[in-house]
Amino acid sequence: MYDFAIIWDWIAFAVRWLHVITAMAWIGASFFFIALDLGLRKAPNMPHGVFGEEWQVHGGGFYHIQKYLVAPDNMPEHLIWHKWQSYITWVSGAALLMIVYWVGGELFLLDPNKAELSLWQGILISGGSLTIGWLAYDFMCKSKLGEHSTLLMLLLFVLLVFMAWGYNQIFTGRAALLHLGAFTASIMTGNVFFQIMPNQRIVVADLKAGRKPDAKYGKIAKLRSTHNNYLTLPVVFLMLSTHYPLSFGTQYSWIIASLIFLTGVTIRHYFNTMHATGKGPHWTWAVTVILMIIIAWLSTVPGQDTYEEAEARALTPHEQQYASADGFEDAYDVVLGNCSMCHAREPAWDGIRWAPKGVVLETQSDVARYAEQIFLHAGLSNAMPPPNAIATMTPENRKTIVAWVRNARTN
């Protein structure tokens, strides 16, 4: 029978692929329109209502673009709405969160060293927390704070720092940073779905009814779009962070995540200023480099449990299922002999200072915790260990791993 683990892994791959594709489309459109808006220039004899225009060249053609501050006098027959990139990015991201961190919650979501939570409790916190950001942010935007954009952004930063710290208290390091990214992305998509698009629909409806649109709707949409622009780069970093244990494998990962939001501001400020004036403030690069040096320094502070602590910790029910299965002792010896020289708290392999992806495979609880990943990477496939790393992983060794995990599933 075709193993369901293979099907499930390919489903996760397909959803991740969709998520990356739509995210590129959303980010590309967002950056393009911000750059376009900042590069608009006044010109003589512009049509009524036109705020500015810009000429661009791409792919061998010239493009003449004009922006109406509110709306044209007559609604054009063909109007392109830029919304689906955002929606599908969020929906595919939510699906990927469920596939990886809810279904695989015992491994990727819950950290028994931080909080004793059942899987359903972790899922409830995971899903419920994503709504908090949008509700708090939207409330601030609609309050008097909405009239003070700088103060609003500072308060949003405080909220993000608090969530980074909170996620780090209960979830694994990689889950904490991933959830902070999803938390921020939910604010961004909420801006599109609940503010930008509805306000644009009001303008379109007014035009069709022969009424003069109110300029405030365009200003609201512009404010939310600008916020999204400054939040984009940190979200991309947080989504990629799960592949780099130096970003999430330290007790100060929540500070690293907080500083990344500041680098997003400095980098975007440089490019936004350059688009508007033709040159950017070079001090932003110095600040960004300093922030990245601090981040690199923080990443070297150990954040995982010691070998002795891992040995002393009682196994979770999930780990117990795999540790008590037939064939575990043999599989454990295979993993210890073929994987632990790299996947250790202090790797013995030359050139490796931290376990790849933060995965440690030394104690019985370690191996039991990562059973399904071992099954996919070293049992069903030859992905691990790397072919040039070690020569003792035989086909029989891989069969031992496969038999152990399948025995555990039937327990």
CSV table of C-alpha atoms in Angstrom, one decimal:
chain,number,residue,atom,x,y,z
A,1,MET,CA,0.0,0.0,0.0
A,2,TYR,CA,1.3,3.4,-0.9
A,3,ASP,CA,2.4,5.0,2.4
A,4,PHE,CA,0.1,7.9,3.4
A,5,ALA,CA,3.2,9.7,4.8
A,6,ILE,CA,4.4,10.1,1.2
A,7,ILE,CA,1.0,11.5,0.0
A,8,TRP,CA,0.8,13.8,3.0
A,9,ASP,CA,4.4,15.1,2.4
A,10,TRP,CA,3.6,15.8,-1.3
A,11,ILE,CA,0.4,17.6,-0.3
A,12,ALA,CA,2.5,19.8,2.1
A,13,PHE,CA,5.0,20.4,-0.8
A,14,ALA,CA,2.2,21.4,-3.2
A,15,VAL,CA,0.6,23.8,-0.7
A,16,ARG,CA,4.0,25.3,0.1
A,17,TRP,CA,4.7,25.8,-3.6
A,18,LEU,CA,1.3,27.6,-4.1
A,19,HIS,CA,2.0,29.7,-1.0
A,20,VAL,CA,5.4,30.8,-2.3
A,21,ILE,CA,4.1,31.6,-5.8
A,22,THR,CA,1.2,33.7,-4.6
A,23,ALA,CA,3.4,35.4,-2.0
A,24,MET,CA,5.8,36.4,-4.8
A,25,ALA,CA,2.9,37.8,-6.8
A,26,TRP,CA,1.5,39.7,-3.8
A,27,ILE,CA,4.8,41.2,-2.7
A,28,GLY,CA,5.8,42.0,-6.3
A,29,ALA,CA,2.5,43.9,-6.9
A,30,SER,CA,2.8,45.7,-3.5
A,31,PHE,CA,6.4,46.8,-4.1
A,32,PHE,CA,5.6,47.9,-7.7
A,33,PHE,CA,2.6,50.1,-6.7
A,34,ILE,CA,4.5,51.7,-3.8
A,35,ALA,CA,7.4,52.5,-6.1
A,36,LEU,CA,5.0,53.7,-8.8
A,37,ASP,CA,3.1,55.9,-6.3
A,38,LEU,CA,6.3,57.5,-4.9
A,39,GLY,CA,7.7,58.1,-8.4
A,40,LEU,CA,4.7,60.0,-9.8
A,41,ARG,CA,5.5,63.4,-11.3
A,42,LYS,CA,3.4,66.4,-12.3
A,43,ALA,CA,3.2,67.2,-16.0
A,44,PRO,CA,1.6,69.9,-18.1
A,45,ASN,CA,-1.8,69.2,-19.7
A,46,MET,CA,-2.7,66.3,-17.5
A,47,PRO,CA,-6.4,65.2,-17.7
A,48,HIS,CA,-8.8,66.4,-15.0
A,49,GLY,CA,-8.3,64.6,-11.7
A,50,VAL,CA,-4.9,63.2,-12.5
A,51,PHE,CA,-2.5,63.5,-9.5
A,52,GLY,CA,0.7,62.5,-11.4
A,53,GLU,CA,2.1,60.4,-14.2
A,54,GLU,CA,5.1,58.2,-14.9
A,55,TRP,CA,6.7,56.7,-17.9
A,56,GLN,CA,8.3,53.2,-17.7
A,57,VAL,CA,10.0,50.8,-20.0
A,58,HIS,CA,9.9,47.0,-19.7
A,59,GLY,CA,10.1,44.1,-22.1
A,60,GLY,CA,10.8,46.3,-25.1
A,61,GLY,CA,7.7,48.4,-24.6
A,62,PHE,CA,6.9,51.8,-23.1
A,63,TYR,CA,4.2,52.3,-20.5
A,64,HIS,CA,2.4,55.6,-19.7
A,65,ILE,CA,0.8,55.4,-16.2
A,66,GLN,CA,-1.4,58.0,-14.6
A,67,LYS,CA,-2.9,58.1,-11.1
A,68,TYR,CA,-6.2,59.7,-10.2
A,69,LEU,CA,-6.1,60.9,-6.6
A,70,VAL,CA,-9.8,59.9,-6.1
A,71,ALA,CA,-11.2,58.4,-9.3
A,72,PRO,CA,-11.7,59.2,-13.0
A,73,ASP,CA,-14.9,61.0,-14.0
A,74,ASN,CA,-16.1,57.9,-15.8
A,75,MET,CA,-15.6,54.3,-14.7
A,76,PRO,CA,-13.5,52.4,-17.3
A,77,GLU,CA,-15.0,49.2,-18.8
A,78,HIS,CA,-12.0,47.1,-17.9
A,79,LEU,CA,-10.8,47.4,-14.3
A,80,ILE,CA,-8.2,45.1,-12.8
A,81,TRP,CA,-8.5,44.4,-9.0
A,82,HIS,CA,-5.3,43.4,-7.2
A,83,LYS,CA,-6.7,41.3,-4.4
A,84,TRP,CA,-6.4,37.6,-5.2
A,85,GLN,CA,-2.7,37.5,-4.6
A,86,SER,CA,-3.2,38.5,-1.0
A,87,TYR,CA,-6.2,36.2,-0.4
A,88,ILE,CA,-4.7,33.1,-1.8
A,89,THR,CA,-1.4,33.7,-0.1
A,90,TRP,CA,-3.2,33.9,3.3
A,91,VAL,CA,-5.4,30.9,2.6
A,92,SER,CA,-2.5,28.7,1.4
A,93,GLY,CA,-0.4,29.9,4.3
A,94,ALA,CA,-3.2,29.0,6.8
A,95,ALA,CA,-3.5,25.5,5.1
A,96,LEU,CA,0.2,25.0,5.4
A,97,LEU,CA,0.1,26.1,9.1
A,98,MET,CA,-2.5,23.4,9.7
A,99,ILE,CA,-0.6,20.7,7.8
A,100,VAL,CA,2.7,21.3,9.4
A,101,TYR,CA,2.0,22.8,12.8
A,102,TRP,CA,-1.4,21.3,13.7
A,103,VAL,CA,-1.2,17.8,12.2
A,104,GLY,CA,2.5,17.7,13.1
A,105,GLY,CA,2.0,19.6,16.3
A,106,GLU,CA,3.6,17.0,18.6
A,107,LEU,CA,6.9,17.6,16.8
A,108,PHE,CA,6.8,21.2,15.4
A,109,LEU,CA,4.4,23.1,17.6
A,110,LEU,CA,4.6,22.0,21.2
A,111,ASP,CA,7.7,22.2,23.4
A,112,PRO,CA,7.3,20.2,26.6
A,113,ASN,CA,10.3,22.1,28.1
A,114,LYS,CA,8.3,25.4,27.9
A,115,ALA,CA,4.7,24.5,28.6
A,116,GLU,CA,2.7,21.3,29.3
A,117,LEU,CA,0.0,21.6,26.7
A,118,SER,CA,-2.1,19.0,24.9
A,119,LEU,CA,-2.2,19.2,21.2
A,120,TRP,CA,-5.7,20.6,21.1
A,121,GLN,CA,-4.7,23.4,23.5
A,122,GLY,CA,-1.7,24.3,21.3
A,123,ILE,CA,-3.9,24.3,18.2
A,124,LEU,CA,-6.5,26.6,19.9
A,125,ILE,CA,-3.8,29.0,21.0
A,126,SER,CA,-2.2,28.9,17.5
A,127,GLY,CA,-5.4,29.6,15.6
A,128,GLY,CA,-7.0,32.0,18.1
A,129,SER,CA,-3.9,34.2,18.5
A,130,LEU,CA,-3.8,35.1,14.8
A,131,THR,CA,-7.1,37.1,15.2
A,132,ILE,CA,-5.7,39.2,18.0
A,133,GLY,CA,-3.3,41.2,15.9
A,134,TRP,CA,-5.9,42.3,13.3
A,135,LEU,CA,-8.5,43.3,16.0
A,136,ALA,CA,-6.0,45.3,18.0
A,137,TYR,CA,-4.4,46.9,15.0
A,138,ASP,CA,-7.7,47.8,13.3
A,139,PHE,CA,-8.9,49.3,16.6
A,140,MET,CA,-5.9,51.5,16.8
A,141,CYS,CA,-6.2,52.6,13.1
A,142,LYS,CA,-9.8,53.6,13.6
A,143,SER,CA,-9.1,55.5,16.8
A,144,LYS,CA,-7.5,58.9,17.2
A,145,LEU,CA,-4.1,57.1,16.8
A,146,GLY,CA,-4.9,56.7,13.1
A,147,GLU,CA,-4.2,60.4,12.7
A,148,HIS,CA,-0.6,59.9,14.0
A,149,SER,CA,1.0,57.4,11.7
A,150,THR,CA,4.4,57.3,13.4
A,151,LEU,CA,2.9,56.7,16.9
A,152,LEU,CA,0.6,54.1,15.4
A,153,MET,CA,3.6,52.2,13.9
A,154,LEU,CA,5.4,52.4,17.2
A,155,LEU,CA,2.5,50.8,19.1
A,156,LEU,CA,2.2,48.1,16.4
A,157,PHE,CA,5.9,47.4,17.0
A,158,VAL,CA,5.2,47.0,20.7
A,159,LEU,CA,2.4,44.6,20.0
A,160,LEU,CA,4.6,42.5,17.7
A,161,VAL,CA,7.4,42.4,20.3
A,162,PHE,CA,4.9,41.2,22.9
A,163,MET,CA,3.6,38.5,20.6
A,164,ALA,CA,7.1,37.4,19.8
A,165,TRP,CA,7.9,37.0,23.5
A,166,GLY,CA,4.5,35.3,24.2
A,167,TYR,CA,4.9,32.8,21.4
A,168,ASN,CA,8.4,31.9,22.6
A,169,GLN,CA,7.1,31.1,26.0
A,170,ILE,CA,4.9,28.2,24.8
A,171,PHE,CA,5.9,27.0,21.3
A,172,THR,CA,9.0,25.6,19.8
A,173,GLY,CA,11.5,28.1,18.5
A,174,ARG,CA,10.6,27.6,14.9
A,175,ALA,CA,6.9,27.6,15.6
A,176,ALA,CA,7.2,30.8,17.6
A,177,LEU,CA,8.8,32.7,14.7
A,178,LEU,CA,6.5,31.1,12.1
A,179,HIS,CA,3.4,32.1,14.1
A,180,LEU,CA,4.7,35.7,14.5
A,181,GLY,CA,5.0,35.8,10.7
A,182,ALA,CA,1.5,34.4,10.3
A,183,PHE,CA,0.3,36.9,12.9
A,184,THR,CA,1.7,39.8,10.9
A,185,ALA,CA,0.6,38.4,7.6
A,186,SER,CA,-2.9,38.2,9.0
A,187,ILE,CA,-2.8,41.9,9.7
A,188,MET,CA,-1.7,42.6,6.2
A,189,THR,CA,-4.4,40.4,4.5
A,190,GLY,CA,-6.9,41.9,6.9
A,191,ASN,CA,-6.0,45.3,5.6
A,192,VAL,CA,-6.7,44.2,2.0
A,193,PHE,CA,-9.9,42.3,2.8
A,194,PHE,CA,-11.5,44.5,5.4
A,195,GLN,CA,-10.3,48.0,4.4
A,196,ILE,CA,-8.6,48.5,1.1
A,197,MET,CA,-11.0,46.5,-1.1
A,198,PRO,CA,-14.3,47.7,0.6
A,199,ASN,CA,-13.2,51.3,0.4
A,200,GLN,CA,-12.3,50.9,-3.3
A,201,ARG,CA,-15.7,49.3,-3.9
A,202,ILE,CA,-17.4,52.4,-2.3
A,203,VAL,CA,-15.6,54.6,-4.7
A,204,VAL,CA,-16.6,52.4,-7.7
A,205,ALA,CA,-20.2,52.4,-6.5
A,206,ASP,CA,-20.2,56.2,-6.2
A,207,LEU,CA,-18.9,56.5,-9.7
A,208,LYS,CA,-21.4,54.2,-11.2
A,209,ALA,CA,-24.2,56.0,-9.4
A,210,GLY,CA,-23.0,59.4,-10.7
A,211,ARG,CA,-21.9,60.6,-7.2
A,212,LYS,CA,-18.6,62.2,-6.5
A,213,PRO,CA,-16.4,59.8,-4.4
A,214,ASP,CA,-15.1,60.9,-1.0
A,215,ALA,CA,-11.3,61.2,-1.0
A,216,LYS,CA,-11.1,59.8,2.5
A,217,TYR,CA,-11.6,56.2,1.3
A,218,GLY,CA,-8.5,56.5,-0.9
A,219,LYS,CA,-6.5,57.9,2.0
A,220,ILE,CA,-7.5,55.0,4.3
A,221,ALA,CA,-6.5,52.5,1.7
A,222,LYS,CA,-3.2,54.3,1.1
A,223,LEU,CA,-2.4,54.2,4.8
A,224,ARG,CA,-3.0,50.5,5.2
A,225,SER,CA,-1.1,49.7,2.0
A,226,THR,CA,1.9,51.7,3.3
A,227,HIS,CA,1.8,49.7,6.6
A,228,ASN,CA,1.8,46.5,4.5
A,229,ASN,CA,4.8,47.7,2.6
A,230,TYR,CA,6.9,48.1,5.8
A,231,LEU,CA,5.8,44.7,7.2
A,232,THR,CA,6.5,42.7,4.1
A,233,LEU,CA,10.3,42.0,4.5
A,234,PRO,CA,10.1,40.9,8.2
A,235,VAL,CA,7.3,38.5,7.3
A,236,VAL,CA,9.5,37.0,4.5
A,237,PHE,CA,12.3,36.6,7.0
A,238,LEU,CA,10.1,34.9,9.6
A,239,MET,CA,8.7,32.5,7.0
A,240,LEU,CA,12.3,31.5,6.0
A,241,SER,CA,13.6,31.3,9.5
A,242,THR,CA,12.3,27.8,10.0
A,243,HIS,CA,15.1,26.6,7.8
A,244,TYR,CA,17.8,28.2,9.8
A,245,PRO,CA,18.3,27.1,13.5
A,246,LEU,CA,20.5,30.1,14.2
A,247,SER,CA,17.4,32.3,13.9
A,248,PHE,CA,15.1,30.2,16.1
A,249,GLY,CA,17.3,27.9,18.2
A,250,THR,CA,18.2,30.4,20.9
A,251,GLN,CA,16.4,31.7,24.0
A,252,TYR,CA,16.6,35.2,22.5
A,253,SER,CA,14.9,34.3,19.2
A,254,TRP,CA,12.0,36.6,20.2
A,255,ILE,CA,14.5,39.5,20.4
A,256,ILE,CA,15.9,38.5,17.0
A,257,ALA,CA,12.4,38.6,15.5
A,258,SER,CA,11.8,42.0,17.1
A,259,LEU,CA,15.0,43.4,15.6
A,260,ILE,CA,14.1,42.0,12.2
A,261,PHE,CA,11.0,44.3,12.1
A,262,LEU,CA,13.4,47.3,12.6
A,263,THR,CA,15.5,46.1,9.6
A,264,GLY,CA,12.4,45.9,7.5
A,265,VAL,CA,11.7,49.5,8.3
A,266,THR,CA,15.2,50.8,7.6
A,267,ILE,CA,15.4,48.9,4.3
A,268,ARG,CA,12.0,49.9,3.0
A,269,HIS,CA,12.6,53.5,4.1
A,270,TYR,CA,15.8,53.6,2.0
A,271,PHE,CA,14.0,52.3,-1.1
A,272,ASN,CA,10.8,54.3,-0.6
A,273,THR,CA,12.9,57.5,-0.2
A,274,MET,CA,14.9,56.6,-3.3
A,275,HIS,CA,11.8,56.1,-5.4
A,276,ALA,CA,10.4,59.4,-4.2
A,277,THR,CA,13.5,61.6,-4.5
A,278,GLY,CA,16.0,59.7,-6.6
A,279,LYS,CA,18.4,59.0,-3.8
A,280,GLY,CA,18.1,57.1,-0.5
A,281,PRO,CA,19.4,57.9,3.0
A,282,HIS,CA,22.6,55.9,3.3
A,283,TRP,CA,22.4,55.9,7.1
A,284,THR,CA,19.7,53.3,6.9
A,285,TRP,CA,22.3,50.7,5.6
A,286,ALA,CA,24.6,51.4,8.5
A,287,VAL,CA,21.7,50.9,11.0
A,288,THR,CA,20.6,47.7,9.2
A,289,VAL,CA,24.2,46.3,9.3
A,290,ILE,CA,24.4,47.1,13.0
A,291,LEU,CA,21.1,45.4,13.7
A,292,MET,CA,22.2,42.3,11.8
A,293,ILE,CA,25.4,42.1,13.7
A,294,ILE,CA,23.4,42.2,17.0
A,295,ILE,CA,21.1,39.5,15.6
A,296,ALA,CA,24.1,37.3,14.6
A,297,TRP,CA,25.6,37.7,18.1
A,298,LEU,CA,22.3,36.8,19.8
A,299,SER,CA,22.0,33.7,17.6
A,300,THR,CA,25.1,32.1,19.3
A,301,VAL,CA,23.4,32.0,22.7
A,302,PRO,CA,22.3,28.4,23.3
A,303,GLY,CA,18.6,27.9,23.6
A,304,GLN,CA,17.9,24.2,23.7
A,305,ASP,CA,18.0,21.8,26.6
A,306,THR,CA,21.2,20.0,27.6
A,307,TYR,CA,21.8,16.4,27.0
A,308,GLU,CA,21.3,15.7,30.7
A,309,GLU,CA,18.0,17.6,30.8
A,310,ALA,CA,16.7,15.7,27.8
A,311,GLU,CA,17.7,12.4,29.3
A,312,ALA,CA,15.9,13.2,32.6
A,313,ARG,CA,12.7,14.5,31.0
A,314,ALA,CA,9.8,12.2,31.0
A,315,LEU,CA,8.6,11.2,27.5
A,316,THR,CA,5.4,12.7,26.1
A,317,PRO,CA,2.6,10.4,25.1
A,318,HIS,CA,3.6,11.0,21.4
A,319,GLU,CA,7.2,10.1,22.1
A,320,GLN,CA,6.2,7.1,24.2
A,321,GLN,CA,4.2,5.7,21.3
A,322,TYR,CA,7.4,5.4,19.2
A,323,ALA,CA,9.8,4.6,22.0
A,324,SER,CA,7.7,1.5,23.0
A,325,ALA,CA,7.2,0.2,19.5
A,326,ASP,CA,8.8,-3.0,18.3
A,327,GLY,CA,12.2,-2.3,16.6
A,328,PHE,CA,12.8,1.0,18.4
A,329,GLU,CA,16.1,-0.2,20.0
A,330,ASP,CA,17.5,-1.3,16.7
A,331,ALA,CA,16.3,1.9,14.9
A,332,TYR,CA,17.8,4.0,17.7
A,333,ASP,CA,21.2,2.4,17.2
A,334,VAL,CA,21.0,3.1,13.5
A,335,VAL,CA,20.1,6.8,14.0
A,336,LEU,CA,22.8,7.1,16.7
A,337,GLY,CA,25.4,5.6,14.5
A,338,ASN,CA,24.5,7.5,11.3
A,339,CYS,CA,23.0,10.8,12.3
A,340,SER,CA,24.1,12.0,15.7
A,341,MET,CA,27.5,13.2,14.7
A,342,CYS,CA,25.8,16.1,13.0
A,343,HIS,CA,22.4,16.2,14.8
A,344,ALA,CA,23.8,16.7,18.2
A,345,ARG,CA,23.8,19.4,20.8
A,346,GLU,CA,27.5,19.7,20.2
A,347,PRO,CA,28.1,18.3,16.7
A,348,ALA,CA,31.2,16.3,16.2
A,349,TRP,CA,31.4,16.7,12.4
A,350,ASP,CA,34.0,19.2,11.2
A,351,GLY,CA,32.5,22.5,10.0
A,352,ILE,CA,29.1,22.0,11.7
A,353,ARG,CA,28.6,24.0,14.8
A,354,TRP,CA,24.8,23.7,15.2
A,355,ALA,CA,22.5,20.8,14.4
A,356,PRO,CA,21.0,21.2,10.9
A,357,LYS,CA,17.5,22.8,11.2
A,358,GLY,CA,17.9,22.5,15.0
A,359,VAL,CA,17.1,18.8,14.9
A,360,VAL,CA,19.0,16.9,17.6
A,361,LEU,CA,19.0,13.0,17.6
A,362,GLU,CA,21.0,11.9,20.7
A,363,THR,CA,18.6,10.7,23.4
A,364,GLN,CA,15.8,8.2,23.0
A,365,SER,CA,13.3,11.0,23.5
A,366,ASP,CA,15.0,12.9,20.7
A,367,VAL,CA,14.7,10.0,18.2
A,368,ALA,CA,11.1,9.2,19.3
A,369,ARG,CA,10.1,12.9,18.9
A,370,TYR,CA,11.5,13.1,15.3
A,371,ALA,CA,10.3,9.6,14.3
A,372,GLU,CA,8.2,10.7,11.3
A,373,GLN,CA,10.9,13.0,9.9
A,374,ILE,CA,13.5,10.2,10.3
A,375,PHE,CA,11.1,7.9,8.5
A,376,LEU,CA,10.8,10.2,5.5
A,377,HIS,CA,14.4,11.4,5.3
A,378,ALA,CA,16.3,8.3,6.2
A,379,GLY,CA,13.8,5.5,5.8
A,380,LEU,CA,11.7,6.0,2.7
A,381,SER,CA,14.2,8.2,1.0
A,382,ASN,CA,18.0,8.6,0.8
A,383,ALA,CA,17.9,12.3,1.7
A,384,MET,CA,19.8,11.7,4.9
A,385,PRO,CA,22.5,11.2,5.8
A,386,PRO,CA,24.3,13.0,2.9
A,387,PRO,CA,26.0,10.5,0.6
A,388,ASN,CA,29.5,12.0,1.2
A,389,ALA,CA,29.0,12.2,4.9
A,390,ILE,CA,29.0,8.6,5.9
A,391,ALA,CA,29.1,5.2,4.3
A,392,THR,CA,27.5,2.9,6.9
A,393,MET,CA,23.8,3.7,6.3
A,394,THR,CA,22.8,0.5,4.4
A,395,PRO,CA,19.5,-0.4,2.8
A,396,GLU,CA,19.0,-2.8,5.7
A,397,ASN,CA,19.4,0.2,8.1
A,398,ARG,CA,16.7,2.1,6.3
A,399,LYS,CA,14.4,-0.9,6.4
A,400,THR,CA,14.9,-1.1,10.1
A,401,ILE,CA,13.7,2.5,10.5
A,402,VAL,CA,10.7,1.9,8.2
A,403,ALA,CA,9.7,-1.2,10.1
A,404,TRP,CA,10.0,0.6,13.5
A,405,VAL,CA,7.8,3.6,12.5
A,406,ARG,CA,5.2,1.4,10.9
A,407,ASN,CA,5.1,-0.8,14.0
A,408,ALA,CA,4.5,2.4,16.1
A,409,ARG,CA,1.6,3.4,14.0
A,410,THR,CA,-0.2,0.2,14.6
A,411,ASN,CA,0.2,0.4,18.4
